[in-house]
Amino acid sequence: MLQTKTQWLPGPLAGALTGCALALLSGCASQPQSPPLTQDEAREVTSEDAWAATPEAAPEIAALPFAQTDALTRLVLLQQVFERYQGVPYRYGGMSARGFDCSGFIKTAYREAFGHLLPRTTGQMVVVGQAVARDQLQPGDLVFFDSNGNDGHAGIFMGDDRFIHASTSSGVRESSLNSPYWRPRYSQARRLFVPAQVAADNP
């Protein structure tokens, strides 16, 4: 569960970040020769939410207003959103506490954690921001997974090879990028913020 992530945060820093955060205030289609699914993932092989056959045009999105925030602050803000919605069931087209699809959860998480509006669909999200290598992932990066040739499932990276997403099998949950199911399906990641130094150099 995501709560275990706070174990590696320094106690005083975690408390301070939480206080700061309070003050600031979707699966995939099965593919041949895929590894066996775990019980929790056995139902992931269903159609994803609002993915188009070809990537959709996405509106221009500037660097997010949390560009200057550090990774730990982003993690705390996202963790609060995750804890608020953990276990909410999967719902095709959903974008509320009654149910989420994968892109609906991402859009809601970004809005509530950072006050930023993302495109609605996975097909739009996959073309925004900048590509980032897997070994360079930071909390807040979007991670995408292959679904019959399309990046049809997505989640939000949280650190330590973990990501949060709206799973068709168990709703909003945390999963491992290294699980037998998700590891071979990992496709790419996108970063929708810029490092603090870059932001400072480009006011």
XYZ file of N, CA and C in Angstrom:
609
model
N 0.839 -1.187 0.000
C 0.000 0.000 0.000
C 0.876 1.239 0.000
N 0.331 2.323 -0.446
C 1.121 3.540 -0.596
C 1.648 4.068 0.706
N 0.947 3.778 1.827
C 1.394 4.315 3.094
C 2.817 3.918 3.422
N 3.264 2.771 2.890
C 4.628 2.335 3.179
C 5.658 3.283 2.601
N 5.251 4.132 1.642
C 6.217 5.017 1.017
C 6.735 6.068 1.967
N 5.933 6.405 2.922
C 6.371 7.463 3.807
C 7.472 6.998 4.743
N 7.748 5.694 4.760
C 8.758 5.191 5.682
C 10.148 5.714 5.339
N 10.384 6.004 4.037
C 11.725 6.457 3.682
C 11.849 7.963 3.736
N 10.766 8.671 4.006
C 10.848 10.116 4.146
C 11.342 10.472 5.536
N 12.264 11.384 5.654
C 12.683 11.839 6.988
C 11.481 12.369 7.739
N 11.349 11.955 9.003
C 10.190 12.319 9.799
C 9.875 13.793 9.788
N 10.803 14.653 10.161
C 10.510 16.096 10.194
C 10.135 16.633 8.825
N 10.842 16.129 7.764
C 10.551 16.620 6.431
C 9.169 16.191 5.985
N 8.823 14.931 6.258
C 7.506 14.453 5.867
C 6.430 15.266 6.543
N 6.630 15.550 7.840
C 5.634 16.336 8.556
C 5.526 17.729 7.992
N 6.677 18.310 7.675
C 6.666 19.671 7.148
C 5.997 19.719 5.784
N 6.304 18.719 4.950
C 5.710 18.700 3.628
C 4.218 18.481 3.699
N 3.804 17.600 4.606
C 2.375 17.372 4.757
C 1.682 18.651 5.170
N 2.302 19.353 6.101
C 1.704 20.611 6.538
C 1.632 21.597 5.400
N 2.688 21.641 4.596
C 2.709 22.548 3.451
C 1.632 22.172 2.445
N 1.490 20.849 2.212
C 0.493 20.392 1.254
C -0.900 20.752 1.717
N -1.152 20.611 3.033
C -2.459 20.959 3.556
C -2.707 22.445 3.432
N -1.667 23.168 3.570
C -1.836 24.617 3.468
C -2.116 25.001 2.024
N -1.487 24.372 1.066
C -1.711 24.677 -0.345
C -3.044 24.124 -0.797
N -3.159 23.728 0.079
C -4.266 22.855 -0.059
C -3.643 21.506 -0.138
N -7.177 5.342 -14.947
C -6.898 4.271 -15.698
C -6.084 3.617 -16.487
N -8.606 -1.519 -19.032
C -7.164 -1.192 -18.725
C -6.478 -1.586 -19.962
N -5.917 -2.531 -19.975
C -5.103 -2.929 -21.104
C -5.724 -4.150 -21.747
N -5.439 -4.333 -23.017
C -5.889 -5.538 -23.695
C -4.794 -6.578 -23.612
N -5.186 -7.854 -23.540
C -4.185 -8.911 -23.425
C -3.416 -9.046 -24.724
N -2.191 -9.523 -24.595
C -1.342 -9.694 -25.755
C -0.763 -11.101 -25.725
N -0.415 -11.647 -26.917
C 0.149 -12.990 -26.974
C 1.427 -13.087 -26.163
N 1.624 -14.251 -25.574
C 2.842 -14.576 -24.851
C 3.096 -13.644 -23.675
N 2.044 -13.108 -23.108
C 2.210 -12.265 -21.934
C 2.435 -13.135 -20.710
N 3.129 -12.634 -19.710
C 3.340 -13.398 -18.490
C 2.013 -13.684 -17.807
N 1.938 -14.746 -16.992
C 0.708 -15.040 -16.260
C 0.319 -13.855 -15.393
N -0.978 -13.651 -15.246
C -1.462 -12.549 -14.436
C -1.595 -12.975 -12.986
N -1.392 -12.044 -12.103
C -1.686 -12.296 -10.706
C -3.187 -12.213 -10.522
N -3.661 -12.657 -9.357
C -5.097 -12.631 -9.099
C -5.653 -11.218 -9.201
N -4.913 -10.257 -8.651
C -5.385 -8.873 -8.670
C -5.408 -8.287 -10.067
N -4.554 -8.815 -10.961
C -4.440 -8.244 -12.288
C -5.204 -9.027 -13.340
N -5.845 -10.121 -12.938
C -6.462 -11.014 -13.904
C -7.563 -10.350 -14.712
N -8.136 -9.286 -14.168
C -9.210 -8.620 -14.876
C -8.757 -7.333 -15.547
N -7.461 -7.089 -15.590
C -6.984 -5.882 -16.242
C -7.178 -5.930 -17.755
N -7.328 -7.141 -18.306
C -7.368 -7.287 -19.753
C -8.753 -6.961 -20.291
N -9.188 -5.737 -20.129
C -10.442 -5.248 -20.679
C -10.151 -3.948 -21.397
N -11.119 -3.461 -22.117
C -10.895 -2.224 -22.860
C -10.659 -1.071 -21.911
N -9.777 -0.184 -22.301
C -9.454 0.985 -21.487
C -10.464 2.073 -21.725
N -10.286 3.141 -21.006
C -11.237 4.235 -21.089
C -11.185 4.924 -22.438
N -11.040 6.207 -22.434
C -11.257 6.979 -23.648
C -10.045 7.038 -24.563
N -9.517 5.920 -24.968
C -8.373 5.907 -25.893
C -8.876 5.900 -27.326
N -8.319 6.732 -28.178
C -8.681 6.749 -29.594
C -7.701 5.879 -30.365
N -8.120 5.385 -31.525
C -7.263 4.507 -32.317
C -5.964 5.195 -32.698
N -6.014 6.480 -32.914
C -4.802 7.252 -33.167
C -4.710 8.347 -32.126
N -3.503 8.746 -31.742
C -3.372 9.783 -30.718
C -4.126 11.045 -31.114
N -4.830 11.601 -30.149
C -5.611 12.801 -30.399
C -4.744 14.039 -30.246
N -5.160 15.090 -30.931
C -4.476 16.360 -30.749
C -4.768 16.862 -29.353
N -3.758 17.314 -28.679
C -3.931 17.809 -27.316
C -3.675 19.304 -27.294
N -4.358 20.008 -26.416
C -4.117 21.441 -26.311
C -2.709 21.716 -25.816
N -2.191 22.880 -26.149
C -0.876 23.266 -25.666
C -0.911 23.398 -24.148
N 0.055 22.787 -23.485
C 0.102 22.840 -22.032
C 1.455 23.392 -21.619
N 1.429 24.477 -20.922
C 2.671 25.098 -20.472
C 3.223 24.332 -19.283
N 4.440 24.678 -18.887
C 5.023 24.071 -17.691
C 4.075 24.277 -16.519
N 3.896 23.250 -15.734
C 2.932 23.316 -14.648
C 3.364 24.302 -13.573
N 2.395 24.852 -12.849
C 2.725 25.838 -11.820
C 3.499 25.266 -10.645
N 3.615 23.931 -10.575
C 4.395 23.355 -9.489
C 5.820 23.067 -9.940
N 6.270 23.781 -10.982
C 7.603 23.535 -11.529
C 8.690 23.647 -10.474
N 8.526 24.570 -9.531
C 9.574 24.779 -8.540
C 9.471 23.823 -7.356
N 8.420 23.036 -7.274
C 8.293 22.125 -6.143
C 9.244 20.950 -6.308
N 9.709 20.423 -5.194
C 10.614 19.280 -5.250
C 9.821 17.985 -5.289
N 10.532 16.887 -5.558
C 9.889 15.594 -5.729
C 9.137 15.150 -4.480
N 9.694 15.420 -3.295
C 9.036 14.985 -2.069
C 7.725 15.726 -1.848
N 7.700 16.998 -2.183
C 6.458 17.752 -2.047
C 5.404 17.210 -2.998
N 5.796 16.925 -4.233
C 4.840 16.355 -5.184
C 4.335 15.011 -4.692
N 5.220 14.217 -4.124
C 4.818 12.918 -3.609
C 3.784 13.063 -2.503
N 4.013 13.982 -1.580
C 3.076 14.184 -0.474
C 1.716 14.630 -0.999
N 1.716 15.571 -1.937
C 0.454 16.057 -2.490
C -0.304 14.943 -3.200
N 0.414 14.138 -3.980
C -0.227 13.036 -4.687
C -0.683 11.948 -3.729
N 0.076 11.720 -2.681
C -0.309 10.704 -1.707
C -1.625 11.073 -1.038
N -1.803 12.350 -0.758
C -3.058 12.779 -0.150
C -4.238 12.495 -1.066
N -4.059 12.735 -2.361
C -5.126 12.437 -3.309
C -5.375 10.938 -3.363
N -4.301 10.165 -3.405
C -4.454 8.711 -3.457
C -5.211 8.185 -2.245
N -4.848 8.647 -1.068
C -5.512 8.176 0.142
C -6.986 8.575 0.157
N -7.307 9.677 -0.478
C -8.696 10.131 -0.546
C -9.539 9.202 -1.412
N -8.929 8.650 -2.478
C -9.708 7.872 -3.443
C -9.333 6.398 -3.504
N -8.416 5.959 -2.701
C -7.994 4.556 -2.741
C -9.201 3.634 -2.608
N -9.312 2.664 -3.508
C -10.410 1.716 -3.464
C -11.657 2.142 -4.209
N -11.725 3.387 -4.674
C -12.867 3.815 -5.484
C -12.924 2.923 -6.724
N -14.080 2.376 -7.069
C -14.151 1.399 -8.153
C -13.859 1.981 -9.526
N -13.484 1.089 -10.427
C -13.298 1.475 -11.823
C -14.659 1.731 -12.453
N -14.716 2.782 -13.241
C -15.950 3.109 -13.954
C -15.578 3.737 -15.281
N -15.987 3.114 -16.372
C -15.674 3.627 -17.699
C -16.199 5.052 -17.838
N -15.323 5.965 -18.195
C -15.712 7.358 -18.340
C -15.821 8.110 -17.035
N -15.525 7.434 -15.908
C -15.707 8.054 -14.599
C -14.616 9.034 -14.238
N -15.021 10.057 -13.502
C -14.061 11.057 -13.064
C -14.512 11.665 -11.737
N -14.973 10.783 -10.821
C -15.440 11.264 -9.521
C -15.315 10.141 -8.510
N -15.672 10.423 -7.265
C -15.585 9.430 -6.202
C -16.540 8.267 -6.427
N -17.446 8.366 -7.362
C -18.328 7.245 -7.699
C -17.628 6.239 -8.594
N -16.517 6.639 -9.203
C -15.762 5.736 -10.058
C -14.860 6.494 -11.010
N -13.730 5.876 -11.339
C -12.753 6.479 -12.245
C -12.362 5.494 -13.334
N -12.070 6.015 -14.526
C -11.246 5.247 -15.448
C -9.828 5.796 -15.304
N -8.873 5.249 -16.036
C -7.481 5.608 -15.738
C -7.184 7.076 -15.993
N -7.623 7.597 -17.133
C -7.333 9.002 -17.408
C -8.166 9.929 -16.537
N -9.363 9.488 -16.161
C -10.180 10.296 -15.263
C -9.532 10.465 -13.907
N -8.899 9.396 -13.415
C -8.210 9.495 -12.127
C -7.002 10.419 -12.235
N -6.234 10.293 -13.309
C -5.059 11.155 -13.479
C -5.475 12.616 -13.547
N -6.490 12.904 -14.333
C -6.955 14.286 -14.471
C -7.403 14.838 -13.126
N -8.141 14.028 -12.362
C -8.609 14.463 -11.047
C -7.442 14.672 -10.094
N -6.484 13.746 -10.108
C -5.336 13.853 -9.204
C -4.527 15.113 -9.482
N -4.281 15.406 -10.738
C -3.521 16.613 -11.076
C -4.277 17.882 -10.698
N -5.581 17.857 -10.898
C -6.366 19.044 -10.551
C -6.360 19.287 -9.046
N -6.549 18.224 -8.275
C -6.647 18.386 -6.827
C -5.289 18.586 -6.171
N -4.262 17.943 -6.690
C -2.935 18.074 -6.077
C -2.234 19.356 -6.495
N -2.393 19.739 -7.758
C -1.598 20.840 -8.296
C -2.417 21.984 -8.888
N -3.736 21.813 -8.934
C -4.569 22.856 -9.508
C -4.385 23.010 -11.002
N -3.988 21.929 -11.671
C -3.702 21.993 -13.105
C -4.655 21.088 -13.872
N -5.173 21.583 -14.990
C -6.100 20.818 -15.812
C -5.351 20.111 -16.939
N -5.452 18.801 -16.967
C -4.861 17.995 -18.036
C -5.929 17.667 -19.068
N -5.514 17.199 -20.260
C -6.496 16.685 -21.218
C -7.275 15.527 -20.595
N -8.423 15.190 -21.155
C -9.280 14.173 -20.556
C -8.863 12.746 -20.879
N -8.342 12.498 -22.074
C -8.142 11.113 -22.487
C -6.677 10.686 -22.471
N -6.474 9.377 -22.387
C -5.124 8.822 -22.455
C -4.460 9.176 -23.779
N -5.241 9.143 -24.863
C -4.711 9.476 -26.169
C -4.205 10.899 -26.270
N -4.761 11.795 -25.479
C -4.281 13.174 -25.452
C -3.109 13.327 -24.493
N -3.196 12.666 -23.355
C -2.138 12.805 -22.355
C -0.788 12.319 -22.864
N -0.811 11.306 -23.723
C 0.441 10.685 -24.144
C 1.259 11.581 -25.072
N 0.685 12.678 -25.535
C 1.437 13.558 -26.429
C 1.761 14.901 -25.788
N 1.505 15.045 -24.496
C 1.849 16.302 -23.839
C 3.134 16.134 -23.026
N 3.702 17.233 -22.629
C 4.911 17.178 -21.816
C 6.112 16.711 -22.611
N 7.096 16.204 -21.886
C 8.323 15.726 -22.528
C 8.575 14.283 -22.130
N 9.180 13.534 -23.048
C 9.509 12.142 -22.764
C 10.579 12.083 -21.683
N 10.508 11.048 -20.856
C 11.499 10.875 -19.799
C 11.861 9.398 -19.712
N 13.141 9.113 -19.559
C 13.605 7.730 -19.471
C 13.110 7.085 -18.186
N 12.919 5.786 -18.243
C 12.393 5.085 -17.074
C 13.291 5.241 -15.854
N 14.597 5.233 -16.068
C 15.496 5.353 -14.920
C 15.620 6.787 -14.412
N 14.894 7.708 -15.041
C 14.907 9.102 -14.600
C 13.552 9.545 -14.048
N 12.658 8.607 -13.813
C 11.311 8.947 -13.356
C 11.317 9.651 -12.008
N 10.411 10.588 -11.861
C 10.213 11.303 -10.608
C 8.731 11.281 -10.254
N 8.399 11.441 -8.967
C 6.990 11.508 -8.583
C 6.251 12.559 -9.404
N 5.093 12.173 -9.907
C 4.300 13.072 -10.729
C 4.384 12.786 -12.207
N 5.410 12.048 -12.651
C 5.499 11.687 -14.064
C 4.359 10.733 -14.423
N 3.856 10.850 -15.640
C 2.827 9.935 -16.123
C 3.495 8.732 -16.775
N 3.032 7.536 -16.441
C 3.575 6.312 -17.025
C 2.485 5.651 -17.863
N 2.874 5.143 -19.030
C 1.922 4.579 -19.983
C 2.273 3.125 -20.278
N 1.235 2.350 -20.580
C 1.395 0.917 -20.798
C 0.733 0.522 -22.108
N 1.383 -0.417 -22.813
C 0.931 -0.831 -24.129
C -0.360 -1.639 -24.062
N -1.290 -1.296 -24.935
C -2.549 -2.019 -25.064
C -2.807 -2.241 -26.545
N -2.359 -3.406 -27.048
C -2.514 -3.723 -28.466
C -1.951 -2.636 -29.379
N -0.772 -2.167 -29.040
C -0.113 -1.179 -29.871
C -0.398 0.255 -29.501
N -1.301 0.474 -28.568
C -1.616 1.823 -28.106
C -1.215 1.976 -26.651
N -0.834 3.172 -26.285
C -0.555 3.443 -24.872
C -1.887 3.663 -24.159
N -2.632 2.575 -23.992
C -4.020 2.665 -23.570
C -4.277 2.640 -22.088
N -3.248 2.502 -21.277
C -3.446 2.565 -19.830
C -2.363 3.462 -19.256
N -2.708 4.202 -18.216
C -1.740 5.152 -17.669
C -1.926 5.297 -16.174
N -0.865 5.743 -15.524
C -0.903 6.009 -14.094
C 0.083 7.107 -13.755
N 0.241 7.360 -12.477
C 1.132 8.416 -11.997
C 2.245 7.788 -11.170
N 3.478 8.045 -11.559
C 4.624 7.486 -10.846
C 4.746 8.131 -9.469
N 5.079 7.286 -8.477
C 5.173 7.765 -7.099
C 6.549 7.563 -6.488
N 7.468 6.962 -7.224
C 8.777 6.667 -6.667
C 8.913 5.208 -6.304
N 10.156 4.748 -6.184
C 10.420 3.369 -5.766
C 9.715 2.357 -6.663
N 9.642 2.645 -7.975
C 9.020 1.767 -8.973
C 7.540 1.523 -8.726
N 6.891 2.425 -8.023
C 5.459 2.290 -7.759
C 4.686 3.363 -8.523
N 3.456 3.026 -8.883
C 2.598 4.018 -9.526
C 1.167 3.825 -9.050
N 0.389 4.896 -9.096
C -1.018 4.831 -8.718
C -1.852 4.961 -9.979
N -2.993 4.280 -9.983
C -3.826 4.263 -11.187
C -5.208 3.733 -10.844
N -6.118 3.842 -11.799
C -7.449 3.260 -11.659
C -7.452 1.944 -12.423
N -7.426 0.869 -11.679
C -7.359 -0.474 -12.237
C -8.766 -1.008 -12.489
N -8.946 -1.695 -13.614
C -10.259 -2.268 -13.886
C -10.623 -3.353 -12.887
N -9.641 -3.982 -12.281
C -9.910 -5.081 -11.353
C -10.239 -4.621 -9.950
N -9.575 -3.562 -9.482
C -9.757 -3.179 -8.078
C -9.821 -1.679 -7.872
N -10.101 -0.933 -8.912
C -10.268 0.505 -8.755
C -8.952 1.216 -8.496
N -9.035 2.308 -7.788
C -7.845 3.117 -7.521
C -6.921 2.361 -6.580
N -5.712 2.139 -7.009
C -4.766 1.335 -6.247
C -3.341 1.724 -6.607
N -2.408 1.136 -5.895
C -0.992 1.282 -6.200
C -0.478 -0.037 -6.745
N 0.398 0.020 -7.745
C 0.990 -1.176 -8.336
C 2.478 -0.950 -8.553
N 3.177 -2.034 -8.862
C 4.612 -1.970 -9.110
C 4.904 -2.025 -10.604
N 5.782 -1.153 -11.059
C 6.225 -1.209 -12.451
C 6.940 -2.518 -12.750
N 7.465 -3.167 -11.722
C 8.227 -4.397 -11.906
C 7.399 -5.660 -11.721
N 6.094 -5.525 -11.594
C 5.257 -6.718 -11.451
C 5.288 -7.517 -12.753
N 5.021 -8.831 -12.695
C 5.034 -9.645 -13.912
C 4.059 -9.146 -14.973
N 3.019 -8.474 -14.551
C 2.043 -7.966 -15.515
C 2.482 -6.647 -16.140
N 2.864 -5.687 -15.317
C 3.124 -4.344 -15.823
C 4.511 -4.176 -16.439
N 5.497 -4.901 -15.964
C 6.868 -4.704 -16.472
C 6.967 -4.862 -17.991
N 6.444 -5.946 -18.593
C 6.589 -6.079 -20.050
C 5.679 -5.144 -20.839
N 4.722 -4.549 -20.186
C 3.773 -3.670 -20.872
C 4.150 -2.194 -20.774
N 5.136 -1.894 -19.951
C 5.551 -0.496 -19.824
C 5.964 0.035 -21.193
N 5.466 1.216 -21.532
C 5.731 1.786 -22.846
C 6.582 3.048 -22.782
N 6.144 4.037 -22.018
C 6.871 5.299 -21.968
C 6.392 6.118 -20.785
N 7.049 7.242 -20.587
C 6.642 8.172 -19.530
C 6.726 9.588 -20.064
N 5.892 10.445 -19.508
C 5.875 11.850 -19.892
C 5.976 12.709 -18.641
N 6.733 13.772 -18.751
C 6.891 14.698 -17.627
C 6.195 16.009 -17.973
N 5.294 16.428 -17.100
C 4.500 17.621 -17.351
C 4.950 18.802 -16.518
N 6.111 18.664 -15.881
C 6.682 19.776 -15.140
C 8.140 19.895 -15.552
N 8.762 20.986 -15.177
C 10.178 21.170 -15.492
C 10.947 21.313 -14.199
N 12.217 20.900 -14.189
C 13.018 21.043 -12.968
C 13.067 22.488 -12.508
N 13.229 22.672 -11.227
C 13.216 24.014 -10.648
C 14.258 24.920 -11.289
N 15.459 24.398 -11.555
C 16.513 25.242 -12.104
C 16.163 25.721 -13.508
N 15.556 24.816 -14.298
C 15.154 25.207 -15.644
C 14.099 26.289 -15.573
N 13.149 26.129 -14.644
C 12.106 27.135 -14.493
C 12.704 28.472 -14.091
N 13.706 28.436 -13.217
C 14.329 29.676 -12.762
C 15.083 30.363 -13.896
N 15.666 29.554 -14.785
C 16.430 30.122 -15.890
C 15.542 30.628 -17.023
N 14.251 30.217 -16.987
C 13.325 30.617 -18.041
C 12.067 31.206 -17.430
N 12.161 32.358 -16.834
C 11.004 32.956 -16.157
C 9.898 33.307 -17.143
